[in-house]
XYZ file of C-alpha atoms in Angstrom:
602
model
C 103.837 128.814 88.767
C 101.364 129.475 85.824
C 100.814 126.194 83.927
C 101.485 127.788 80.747
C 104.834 129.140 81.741
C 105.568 125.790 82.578
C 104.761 124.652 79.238
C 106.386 127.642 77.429
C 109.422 126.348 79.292
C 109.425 122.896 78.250
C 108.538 123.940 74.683
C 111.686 126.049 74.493
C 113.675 123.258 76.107
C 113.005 120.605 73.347
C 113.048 123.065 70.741
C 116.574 124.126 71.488
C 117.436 120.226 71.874
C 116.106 119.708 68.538
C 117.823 122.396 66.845
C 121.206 121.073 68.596
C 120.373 117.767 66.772
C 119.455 119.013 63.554
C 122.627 120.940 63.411
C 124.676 117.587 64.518
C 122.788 115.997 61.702
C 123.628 118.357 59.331
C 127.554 118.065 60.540
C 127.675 114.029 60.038
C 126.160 114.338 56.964
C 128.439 116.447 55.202
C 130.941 114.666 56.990
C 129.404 111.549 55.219
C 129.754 112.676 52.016
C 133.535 114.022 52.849
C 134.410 110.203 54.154
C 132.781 108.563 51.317
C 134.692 110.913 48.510
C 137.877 110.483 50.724
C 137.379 106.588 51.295
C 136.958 105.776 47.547
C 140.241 108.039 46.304
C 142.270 106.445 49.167
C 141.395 103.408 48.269
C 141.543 103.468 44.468
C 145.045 105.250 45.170
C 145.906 102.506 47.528
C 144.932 99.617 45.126
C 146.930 101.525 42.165
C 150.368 102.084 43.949
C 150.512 100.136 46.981
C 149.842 96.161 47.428
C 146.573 94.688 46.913
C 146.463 93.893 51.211
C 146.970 98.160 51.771
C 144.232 98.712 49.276
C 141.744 95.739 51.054
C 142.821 97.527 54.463
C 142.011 101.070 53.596
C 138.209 99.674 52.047
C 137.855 98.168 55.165
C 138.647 100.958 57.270
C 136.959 103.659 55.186
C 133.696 101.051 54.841
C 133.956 101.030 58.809
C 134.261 104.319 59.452
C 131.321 105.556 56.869
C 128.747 103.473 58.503
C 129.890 104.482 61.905
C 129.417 107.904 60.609
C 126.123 106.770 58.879
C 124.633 105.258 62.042
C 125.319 108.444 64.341
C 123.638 111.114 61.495
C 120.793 108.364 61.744
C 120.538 108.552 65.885
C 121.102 112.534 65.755
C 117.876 112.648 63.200
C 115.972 110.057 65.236
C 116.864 112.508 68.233
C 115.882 115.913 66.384
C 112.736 114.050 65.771
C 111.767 112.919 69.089
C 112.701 116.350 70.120
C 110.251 117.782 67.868
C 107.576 115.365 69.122
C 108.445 116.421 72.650
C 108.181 119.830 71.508
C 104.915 119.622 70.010
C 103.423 118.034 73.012
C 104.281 120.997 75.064
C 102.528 123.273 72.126
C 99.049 121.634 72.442
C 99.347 122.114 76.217
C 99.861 125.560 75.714
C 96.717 125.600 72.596
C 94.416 123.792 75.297
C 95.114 126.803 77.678
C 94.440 129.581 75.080
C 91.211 127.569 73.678
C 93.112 127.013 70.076
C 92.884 123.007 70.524
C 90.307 122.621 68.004
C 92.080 122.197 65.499
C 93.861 119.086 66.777
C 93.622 116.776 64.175
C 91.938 113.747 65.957
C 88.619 114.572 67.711
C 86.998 110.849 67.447
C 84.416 111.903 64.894
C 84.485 107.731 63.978
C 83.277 107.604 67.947
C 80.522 109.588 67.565
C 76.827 107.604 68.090
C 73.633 110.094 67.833
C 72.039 106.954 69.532
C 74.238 107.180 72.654
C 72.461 108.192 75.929
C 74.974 110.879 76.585
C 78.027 111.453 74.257
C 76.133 113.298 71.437
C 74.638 115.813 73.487
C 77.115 116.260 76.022
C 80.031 116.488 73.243
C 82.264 113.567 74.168
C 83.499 113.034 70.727
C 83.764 114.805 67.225
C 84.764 118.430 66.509
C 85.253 120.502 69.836
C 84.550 117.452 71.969
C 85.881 116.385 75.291
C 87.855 113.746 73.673
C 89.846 116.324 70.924
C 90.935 118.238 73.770
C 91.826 115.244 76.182
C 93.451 112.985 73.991
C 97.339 112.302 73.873
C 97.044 108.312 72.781
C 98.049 107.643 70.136
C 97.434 103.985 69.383
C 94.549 101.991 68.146
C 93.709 100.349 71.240
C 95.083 103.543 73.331
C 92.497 105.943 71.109
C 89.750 102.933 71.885
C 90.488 102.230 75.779
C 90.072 106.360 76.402
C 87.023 105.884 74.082
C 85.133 103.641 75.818
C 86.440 105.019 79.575
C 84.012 108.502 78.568
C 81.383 106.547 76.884
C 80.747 103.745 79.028
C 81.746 104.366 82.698
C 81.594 101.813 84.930
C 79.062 101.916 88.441
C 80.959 100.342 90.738
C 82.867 103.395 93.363
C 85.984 101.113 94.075
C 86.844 100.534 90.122
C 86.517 104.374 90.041
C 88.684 105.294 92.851
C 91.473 102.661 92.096
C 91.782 105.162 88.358
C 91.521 108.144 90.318
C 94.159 107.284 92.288
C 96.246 105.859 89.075
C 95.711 109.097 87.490
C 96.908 111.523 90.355
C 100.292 109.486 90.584
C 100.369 110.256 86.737
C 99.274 113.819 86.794
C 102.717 114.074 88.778
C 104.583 112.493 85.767
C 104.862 114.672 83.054
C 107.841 113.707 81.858
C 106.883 110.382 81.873
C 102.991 111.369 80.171
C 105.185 113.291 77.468
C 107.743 110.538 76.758
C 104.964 107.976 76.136
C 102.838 110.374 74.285
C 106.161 111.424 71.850
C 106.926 107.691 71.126
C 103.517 107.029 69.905
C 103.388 110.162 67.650
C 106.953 108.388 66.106
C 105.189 105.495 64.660
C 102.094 104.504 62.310
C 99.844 103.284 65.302
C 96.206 104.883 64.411
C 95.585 101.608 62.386
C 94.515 98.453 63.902
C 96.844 96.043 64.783
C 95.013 92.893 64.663
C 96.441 91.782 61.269
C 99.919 91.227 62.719
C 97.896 89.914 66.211
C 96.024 87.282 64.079
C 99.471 86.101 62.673
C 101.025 86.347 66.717
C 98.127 84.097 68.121
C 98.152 81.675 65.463
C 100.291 78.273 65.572
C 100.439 76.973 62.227
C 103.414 76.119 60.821
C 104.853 76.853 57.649
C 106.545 73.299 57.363
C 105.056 70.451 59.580
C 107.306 68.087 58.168
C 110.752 68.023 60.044
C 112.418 66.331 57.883
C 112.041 69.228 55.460
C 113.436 71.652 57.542
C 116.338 69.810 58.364
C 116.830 69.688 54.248
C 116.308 73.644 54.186
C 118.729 74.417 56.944
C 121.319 71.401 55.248
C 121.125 72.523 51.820
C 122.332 75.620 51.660
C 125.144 74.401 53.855
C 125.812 71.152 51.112
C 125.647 73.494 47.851
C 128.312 76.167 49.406
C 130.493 73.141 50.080
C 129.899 71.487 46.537
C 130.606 75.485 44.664
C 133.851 75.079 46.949
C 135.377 71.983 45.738
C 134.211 73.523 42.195
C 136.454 76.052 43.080
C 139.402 73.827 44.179
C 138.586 71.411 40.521
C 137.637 68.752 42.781
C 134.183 68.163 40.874
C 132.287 69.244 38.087
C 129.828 72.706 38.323
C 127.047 70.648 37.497
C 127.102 69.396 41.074
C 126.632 72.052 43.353
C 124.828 74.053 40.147
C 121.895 71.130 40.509
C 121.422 71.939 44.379
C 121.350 75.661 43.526
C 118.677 75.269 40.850
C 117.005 72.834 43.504
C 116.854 75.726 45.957
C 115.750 78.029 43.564
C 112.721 76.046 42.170
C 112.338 75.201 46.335
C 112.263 78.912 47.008
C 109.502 79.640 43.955
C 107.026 76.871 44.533
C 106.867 78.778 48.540
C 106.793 82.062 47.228
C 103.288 82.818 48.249
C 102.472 81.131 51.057
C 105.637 82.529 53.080
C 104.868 86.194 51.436
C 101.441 85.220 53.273
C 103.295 85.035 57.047
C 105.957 88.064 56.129
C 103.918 90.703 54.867
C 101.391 90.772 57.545
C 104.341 91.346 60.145
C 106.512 93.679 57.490
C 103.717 95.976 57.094
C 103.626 96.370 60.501
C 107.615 97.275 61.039
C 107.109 101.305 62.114
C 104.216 99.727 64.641
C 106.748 97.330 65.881
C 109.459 99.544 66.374
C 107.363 102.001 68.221
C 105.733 99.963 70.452
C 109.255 98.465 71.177
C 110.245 102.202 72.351
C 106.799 102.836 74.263
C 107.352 99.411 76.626
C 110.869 101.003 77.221
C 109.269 103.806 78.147
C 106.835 102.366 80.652
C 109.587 99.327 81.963
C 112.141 102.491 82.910
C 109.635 104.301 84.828
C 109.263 103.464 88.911
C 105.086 104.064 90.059
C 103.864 103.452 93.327
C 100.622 103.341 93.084
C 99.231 99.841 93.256
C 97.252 99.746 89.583
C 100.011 101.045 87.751
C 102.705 98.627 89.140
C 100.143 95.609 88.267
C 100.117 96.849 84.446
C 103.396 97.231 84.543
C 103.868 93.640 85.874
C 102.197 92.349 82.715
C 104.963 93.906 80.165
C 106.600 90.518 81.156
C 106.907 87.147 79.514
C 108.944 84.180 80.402
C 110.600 86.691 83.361
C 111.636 88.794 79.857
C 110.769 92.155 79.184
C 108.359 93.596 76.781
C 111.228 95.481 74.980
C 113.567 92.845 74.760
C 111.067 90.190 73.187
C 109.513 93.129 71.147
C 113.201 94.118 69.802
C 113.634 90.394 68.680
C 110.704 90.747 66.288
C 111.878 93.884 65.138
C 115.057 92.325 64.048
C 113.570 89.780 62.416
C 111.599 92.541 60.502
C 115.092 93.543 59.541
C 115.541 90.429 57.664
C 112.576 90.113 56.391
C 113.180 93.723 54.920
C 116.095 92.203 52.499
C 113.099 91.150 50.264
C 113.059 95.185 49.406
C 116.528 94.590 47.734
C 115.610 92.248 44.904
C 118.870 91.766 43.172
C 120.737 91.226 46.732
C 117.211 89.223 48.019
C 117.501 86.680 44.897
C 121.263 85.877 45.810
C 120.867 85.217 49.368
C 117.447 83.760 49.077
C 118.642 81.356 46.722
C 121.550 80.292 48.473
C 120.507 80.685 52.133
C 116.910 80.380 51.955
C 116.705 83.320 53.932
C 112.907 83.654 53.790
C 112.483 80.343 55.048
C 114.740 81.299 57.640
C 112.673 84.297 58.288
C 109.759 82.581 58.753
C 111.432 79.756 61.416
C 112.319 82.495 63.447
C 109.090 84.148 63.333
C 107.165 81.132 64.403
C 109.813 80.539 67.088
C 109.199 83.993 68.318
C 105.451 83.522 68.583
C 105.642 80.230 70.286
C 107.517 82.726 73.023
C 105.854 86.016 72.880
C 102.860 85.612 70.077
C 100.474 85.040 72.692
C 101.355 88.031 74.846
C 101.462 90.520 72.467
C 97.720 91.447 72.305
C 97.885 92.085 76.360
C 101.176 93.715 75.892
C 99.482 96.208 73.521
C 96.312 96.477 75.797
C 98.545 97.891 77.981
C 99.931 100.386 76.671
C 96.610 101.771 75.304
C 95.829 101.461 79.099
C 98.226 103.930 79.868
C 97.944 106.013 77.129
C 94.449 106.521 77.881
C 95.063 106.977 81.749
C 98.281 109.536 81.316
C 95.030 111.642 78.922
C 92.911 111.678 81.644
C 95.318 112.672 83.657
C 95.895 115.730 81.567
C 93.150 117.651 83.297
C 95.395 117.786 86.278
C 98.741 118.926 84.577
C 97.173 121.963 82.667
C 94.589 122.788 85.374
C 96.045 122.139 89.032
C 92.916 124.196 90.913
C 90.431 121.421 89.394
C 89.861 118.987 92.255
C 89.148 115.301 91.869
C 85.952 114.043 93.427
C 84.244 112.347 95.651
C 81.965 109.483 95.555
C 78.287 109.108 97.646
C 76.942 105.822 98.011
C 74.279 106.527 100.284
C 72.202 108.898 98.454
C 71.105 110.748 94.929
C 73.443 113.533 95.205
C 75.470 116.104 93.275
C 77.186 118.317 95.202
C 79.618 121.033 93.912
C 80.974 124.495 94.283
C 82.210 126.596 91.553
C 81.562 123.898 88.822
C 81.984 125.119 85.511
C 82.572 123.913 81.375
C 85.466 122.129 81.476
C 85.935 122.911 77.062
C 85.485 126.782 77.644
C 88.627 128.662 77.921
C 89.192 129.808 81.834
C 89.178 133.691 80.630
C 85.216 133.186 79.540
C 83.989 130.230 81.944
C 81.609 131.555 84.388
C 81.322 128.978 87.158
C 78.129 128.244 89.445
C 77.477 126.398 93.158
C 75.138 123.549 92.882
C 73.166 121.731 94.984
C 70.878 118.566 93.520
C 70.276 116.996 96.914
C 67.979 113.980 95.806
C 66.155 116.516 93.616
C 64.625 117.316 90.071
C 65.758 120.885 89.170
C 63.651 122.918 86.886
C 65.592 126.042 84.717
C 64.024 128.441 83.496
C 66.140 131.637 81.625
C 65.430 133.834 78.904
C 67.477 132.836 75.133
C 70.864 132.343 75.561
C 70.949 132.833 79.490
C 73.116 129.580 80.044
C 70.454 126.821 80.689
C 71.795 124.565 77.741
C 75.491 124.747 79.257
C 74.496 124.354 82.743
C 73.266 120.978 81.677
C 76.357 119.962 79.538
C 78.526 121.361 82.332
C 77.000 118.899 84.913
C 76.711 116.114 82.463
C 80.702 116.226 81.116
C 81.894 116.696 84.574
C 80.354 113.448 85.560
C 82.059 111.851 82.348
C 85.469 113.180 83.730
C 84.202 112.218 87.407
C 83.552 108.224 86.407
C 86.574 108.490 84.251
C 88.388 108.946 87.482
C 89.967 112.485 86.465
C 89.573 115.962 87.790
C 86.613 117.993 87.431
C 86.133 121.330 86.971
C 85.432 122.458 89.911
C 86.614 123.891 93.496
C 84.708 120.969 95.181
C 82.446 117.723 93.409
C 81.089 115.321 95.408
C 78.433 113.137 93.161
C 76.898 109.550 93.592
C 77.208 107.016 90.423
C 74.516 107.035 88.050
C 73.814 106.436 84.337
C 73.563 109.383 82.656
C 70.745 109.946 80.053
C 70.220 113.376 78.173
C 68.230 114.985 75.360
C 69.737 118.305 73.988
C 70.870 117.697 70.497
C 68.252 116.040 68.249
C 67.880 116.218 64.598
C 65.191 114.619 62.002
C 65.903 111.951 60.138
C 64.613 111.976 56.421
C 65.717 108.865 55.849
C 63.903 107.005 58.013
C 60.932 109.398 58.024
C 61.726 110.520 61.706
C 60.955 114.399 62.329
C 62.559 116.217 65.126
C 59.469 116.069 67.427
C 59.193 112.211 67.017
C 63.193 111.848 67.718
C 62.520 113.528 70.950
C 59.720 111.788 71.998
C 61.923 108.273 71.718
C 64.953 109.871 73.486
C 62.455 110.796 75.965
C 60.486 107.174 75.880
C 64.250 105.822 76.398
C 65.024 107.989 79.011
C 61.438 107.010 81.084
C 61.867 103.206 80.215
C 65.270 103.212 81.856
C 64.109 104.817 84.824
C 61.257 101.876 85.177
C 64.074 99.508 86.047
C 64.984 100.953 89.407
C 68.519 101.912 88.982
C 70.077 105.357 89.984
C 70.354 107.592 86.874
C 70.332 111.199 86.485
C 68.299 112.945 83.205
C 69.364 116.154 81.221
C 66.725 117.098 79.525
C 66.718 120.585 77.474
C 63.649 122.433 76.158
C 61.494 119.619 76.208
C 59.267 118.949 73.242
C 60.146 122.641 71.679
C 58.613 121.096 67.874
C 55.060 121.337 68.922
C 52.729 123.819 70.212
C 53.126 125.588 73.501
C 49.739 123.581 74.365
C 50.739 120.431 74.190
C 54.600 120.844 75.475
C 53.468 121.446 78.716
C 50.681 118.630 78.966
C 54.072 116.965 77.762
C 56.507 118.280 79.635
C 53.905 117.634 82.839
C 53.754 114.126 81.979
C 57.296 113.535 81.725
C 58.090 115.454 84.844
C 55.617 112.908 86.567
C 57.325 109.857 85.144
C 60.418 110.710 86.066
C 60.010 111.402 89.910
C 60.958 108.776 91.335
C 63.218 108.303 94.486
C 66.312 106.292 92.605
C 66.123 109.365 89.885
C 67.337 113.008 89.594
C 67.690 115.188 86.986
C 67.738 118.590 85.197
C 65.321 120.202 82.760
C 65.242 123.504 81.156
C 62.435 124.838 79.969
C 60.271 128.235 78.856
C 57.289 127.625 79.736
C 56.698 128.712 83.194
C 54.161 126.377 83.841
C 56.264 123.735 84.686
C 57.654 125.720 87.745
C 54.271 124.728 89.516
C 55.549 121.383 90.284
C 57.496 123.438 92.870
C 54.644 123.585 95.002
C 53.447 119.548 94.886
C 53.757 117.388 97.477
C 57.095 115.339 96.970
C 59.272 118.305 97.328
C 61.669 117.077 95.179
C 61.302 119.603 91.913
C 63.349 122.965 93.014
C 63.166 125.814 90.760
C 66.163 127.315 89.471
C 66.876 130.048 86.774
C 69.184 132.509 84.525
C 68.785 136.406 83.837
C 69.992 139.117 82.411
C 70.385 142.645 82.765
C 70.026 146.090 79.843
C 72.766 148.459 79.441
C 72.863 151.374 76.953
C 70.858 149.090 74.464
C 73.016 146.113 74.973
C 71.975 142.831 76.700
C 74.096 141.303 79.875
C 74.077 137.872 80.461
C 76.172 137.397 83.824
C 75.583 133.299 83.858
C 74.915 132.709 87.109
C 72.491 130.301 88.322
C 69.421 131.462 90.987
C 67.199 130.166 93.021
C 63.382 130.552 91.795
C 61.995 131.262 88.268
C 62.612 133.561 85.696
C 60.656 136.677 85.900
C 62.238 138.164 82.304
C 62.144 137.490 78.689
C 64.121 138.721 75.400
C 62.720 136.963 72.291
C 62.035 140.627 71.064
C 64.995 142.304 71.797
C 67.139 139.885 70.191
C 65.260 140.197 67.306
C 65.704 143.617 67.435
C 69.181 143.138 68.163
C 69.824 141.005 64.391
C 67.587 143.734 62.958
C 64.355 142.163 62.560
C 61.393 144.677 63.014
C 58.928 144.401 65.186
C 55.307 144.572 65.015
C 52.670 144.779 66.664
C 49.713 142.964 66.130
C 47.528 146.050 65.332
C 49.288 147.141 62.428
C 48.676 146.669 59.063
């Protein structure tokens, strides 16, 4: 079945969920309102002509029965909302299909590094990037793990593989990709976490005296005894008013170093509760594969769950959020020291968990990242995933093509790069540029250990190094020409240390005359063959395609053209053997409306 039917499916699926719970919603809270008008005339009635124990027992019913009430419009909301996550997932499938996910909000601009060997040029992150249209994570460290999977891929085959085969069991889990992807959108969990982390994987104590904490958990206990005999005329109010005032000064003199331990974890209470969800998420799933079992072995602690040690916290959170209640907060601080309270069971939930929490987290940004990658699967089933060579230089690949153009326009090419430099030569806007970004994503996605696009990829692991995208830089009184030639002195020094790498080099040295391009272009041609290296350069200067002919037979001459139909130029895209034999500089000028002439007129 079409992927996009599929998704159109699911969208309407969740969106008919979610109206179901909005509508339930609405129900309970009209019914809300009804219960609370009803509950306070009943019971006014009840207290005026009935005995005061019918009036208590109507309050307590009606009290019982409006939060019930209360707490089921809250889960049908919560519901309608995860719904509409759900539902919104299935939309940017369907955008990524039609080529209208560019406008997802997060594209990893902050990722972006003009320095980088690859991701600038090749369009990992920022605006249209491989990463906008990848990412589902939602997390810090789930936004950070995918981030540094594309930018800095790892050489060794088995690391690869063991992903690869993470990420196929995942590609078969949608509902499970979805589900993880719709908790994270229900919480604030862009930021990073490592204020609350800092607080989790420290052990100092509020109180290291335990004497004092036996007087703040007897105190309160003493005073409520002391107001009772009050009560009963058994002593004077000046008693158990002392021990009150006591607790009250107690309370003040503490204020700001326990607002110092709650606030860090407070501020974090939508992060808590989410990631509390998301471990529920991953604990209820079953995997087979080997990887994903192992990170799912390390969402426990003390033989505990994730959830259950992550729900603890959140209910302390709970209590800690009675400080948002001032008038209420001042009464039960002062007579229960209920901050201090707060803050004993905080510290005796990070002697238990605090310490795990960081890993736990890891994790899930683990999988967030992993179910992303394994996107490429879900909305494209013909891409294959590929295979590794570790005996030679080779990328080897039939019908490769742009992974970020929509399927409608993506014109996909054979390639062959058999321990070889390849040369391309095309006319303007023939495809030379994309051929290069083409190869050099799908090796991102290929060490990433996701599918390609492609009907076939089989590639050996190198470091990729390109230079496409280069821009002066006033500031530091770099022009264009002299960024080039240090991407290109980078790109030559990294070759000198003997490892396998592969080069994408476009149009090199286009600021400076023709003349000295090619003595340049020669010279970096010769520095770069060498046995452990391949690569791909376009070029226009014909020149080049000489090397051809030398005596390594390792440069192979490739190229683009195009065709002229009723005044209109045809690019078809496809890649040749051999070099160009046409040019169009003129007719695309003609084409904008530039005239032409000659150099014999005036």
């Amino acid at each position: 079945m079409d992927t996009k039917i599929i998704f159109n499916n699911r969208l309407k699926k969740y969106k008919k969920k979610k109206e179901k719970m909005q509508r339930k919603s609405y129900r309970l809270s009209n019914l809300r309102l009804l219960l609370f008008v009803l509950g306070l005339s009943l019971t006014i009635a009840a207290f005026l002509y009935s005995k005061d124990a019918y009036g208590y027992l109507v309050l307590l019913i009606s009290t019982i029965t409006f939060f019930y009430v209360v707490t089921k419009s809250i889960e049908a909301n919560n519901e309608a909302t995860r719904f509409s996550f759900l539902e919104e997932a299935n939309k940017r499938c369907i955008d990524r299909i039609e080529g209208s996910w560019t406008s997802f909000i997060d594209d990893g601009i902050e990722f972006k590094d003009s320095n980088h060997p690859f991701t600038d040029d090749l369009d990992i992150f920022g605006s249209a990037s491989l990463y906008q249209w990848l990412n589902n994570a939602n997390t810090y460290y789930g936004r950070t793990t995918l981030k540094n999977i594309l930018s800095n891929p790892t050489n060794e085959i088995k690391s690869i593989e063991k992903r690869q085969q993470a990420i196929k069991e995942l590609s078969s889990k949608l509902d499970f990709c979805q589900h993880l992807q719709c908790e994270g959108m229900n919480g604030d969990l862009f930021e990073n976490p490592e204020k609350l982390l800092k607080y989790t994987e420290n052990d100092l104590k509020l109180i290291q005296n335990k004497f004092f904490i036996y007087v703040i958990y007897l105190l309160p206990i003493i005073t409520i005894f002391l107001f009772l005999l009050w009560i009963f005329d058994l002593i004077l109010l000046i008693f158990p008013l002392s021990l009150l005032i006591a607790q009250i000064v107690i309370n003040i003199f503490n204020y700001g170093k326990i607002f110092k331990i709650l606030e860090p974890v407070y501020s974090n209470k939508n992060k808590i509760n989410a990631y509390q969800k998301i471990f529920k998420v991953i604990e209820e799933e079953k995997f087979n594969n080997d990887y994903l079992l192992k990170l799912k072995s390390k969402l426990y602690n003390r033989n505990k769950p994730a959830s259950q040690q992550i729900k603890n916290l959140d209910k302390i959170v709970g209590a800690i959020a009675l400080q948002y209640n001032p008038i209420v907060h001042f009464f039960i601080n002062s007579l229960f020291f209920w901050d201090f309270r707060c803050v004993f069971s905080l510290e005796k939930w990070r002697d238990e968990s605090g310490l795990a929490l960081r890993d736990w987290i890891l994790n899930i940004g683990m999988y967030e990242a992993l179910s992303s990658l394994a996107l490429t699967s879900q909305i494209n089933p013909n891409w294959c995933y590929p295979k590794f060579d570790q005996n030679k230089l080779t990328i080897l690949t039939e019908q490769i093509g742009h992974p970020l153009i929509n399927e409608k326009q993506r014109v996909s090419n054979n390639l062959t790069i058999d321990n070889q430099i390849l040369i391309i030569t095309g006319s303007n806007m023939s495809g030379k540029t994309t051929l290069l970004r083409t190869i050099g994503i799908n090796l991102v996605l290929a060490y990433a250990g996701s599918a390609v696009c492609a009907k076939n990829f089989k590639c050996s692991i190198m470091d990729i190094f390109t230079s496409m995208r280069l821009a002066d830089d006033l500031n530091a009184g770099i022009s264009t020409f002299y960024a080039e030639l240090l991407r290109i002195k980078l790109i030559i020094n990294h070759s000198k240390e003997e490892k396998p790498m592969i080069f994408l080099i476009d149009e090199v040295f286009r600021g400076t005359n023709s003349r000295d391009r090619i003595i340049g272009a020669k010279n970096v041609l010769i520095n770069l063959n060498k046995d452990w290296v391949i690569g791909v350069i376009s070029t226009h200067d014909y020149e080049l395609c000489d090397f051809e002919n030398d005596n390594s037979g390792r440069i192979m001459n490739y190229h683009f053209t195009e065709t002229y139909k009723n005044g209109e130029i045809i690019f078809d895209y496809k890649l040749r053997k051999g070099r160009s034999k046409t040019t169009n500089a003129k007719y695309l000028m003609k084409m904008v409306g530039i005239e032409i002439k000659e150099e014999n007129e005036n």
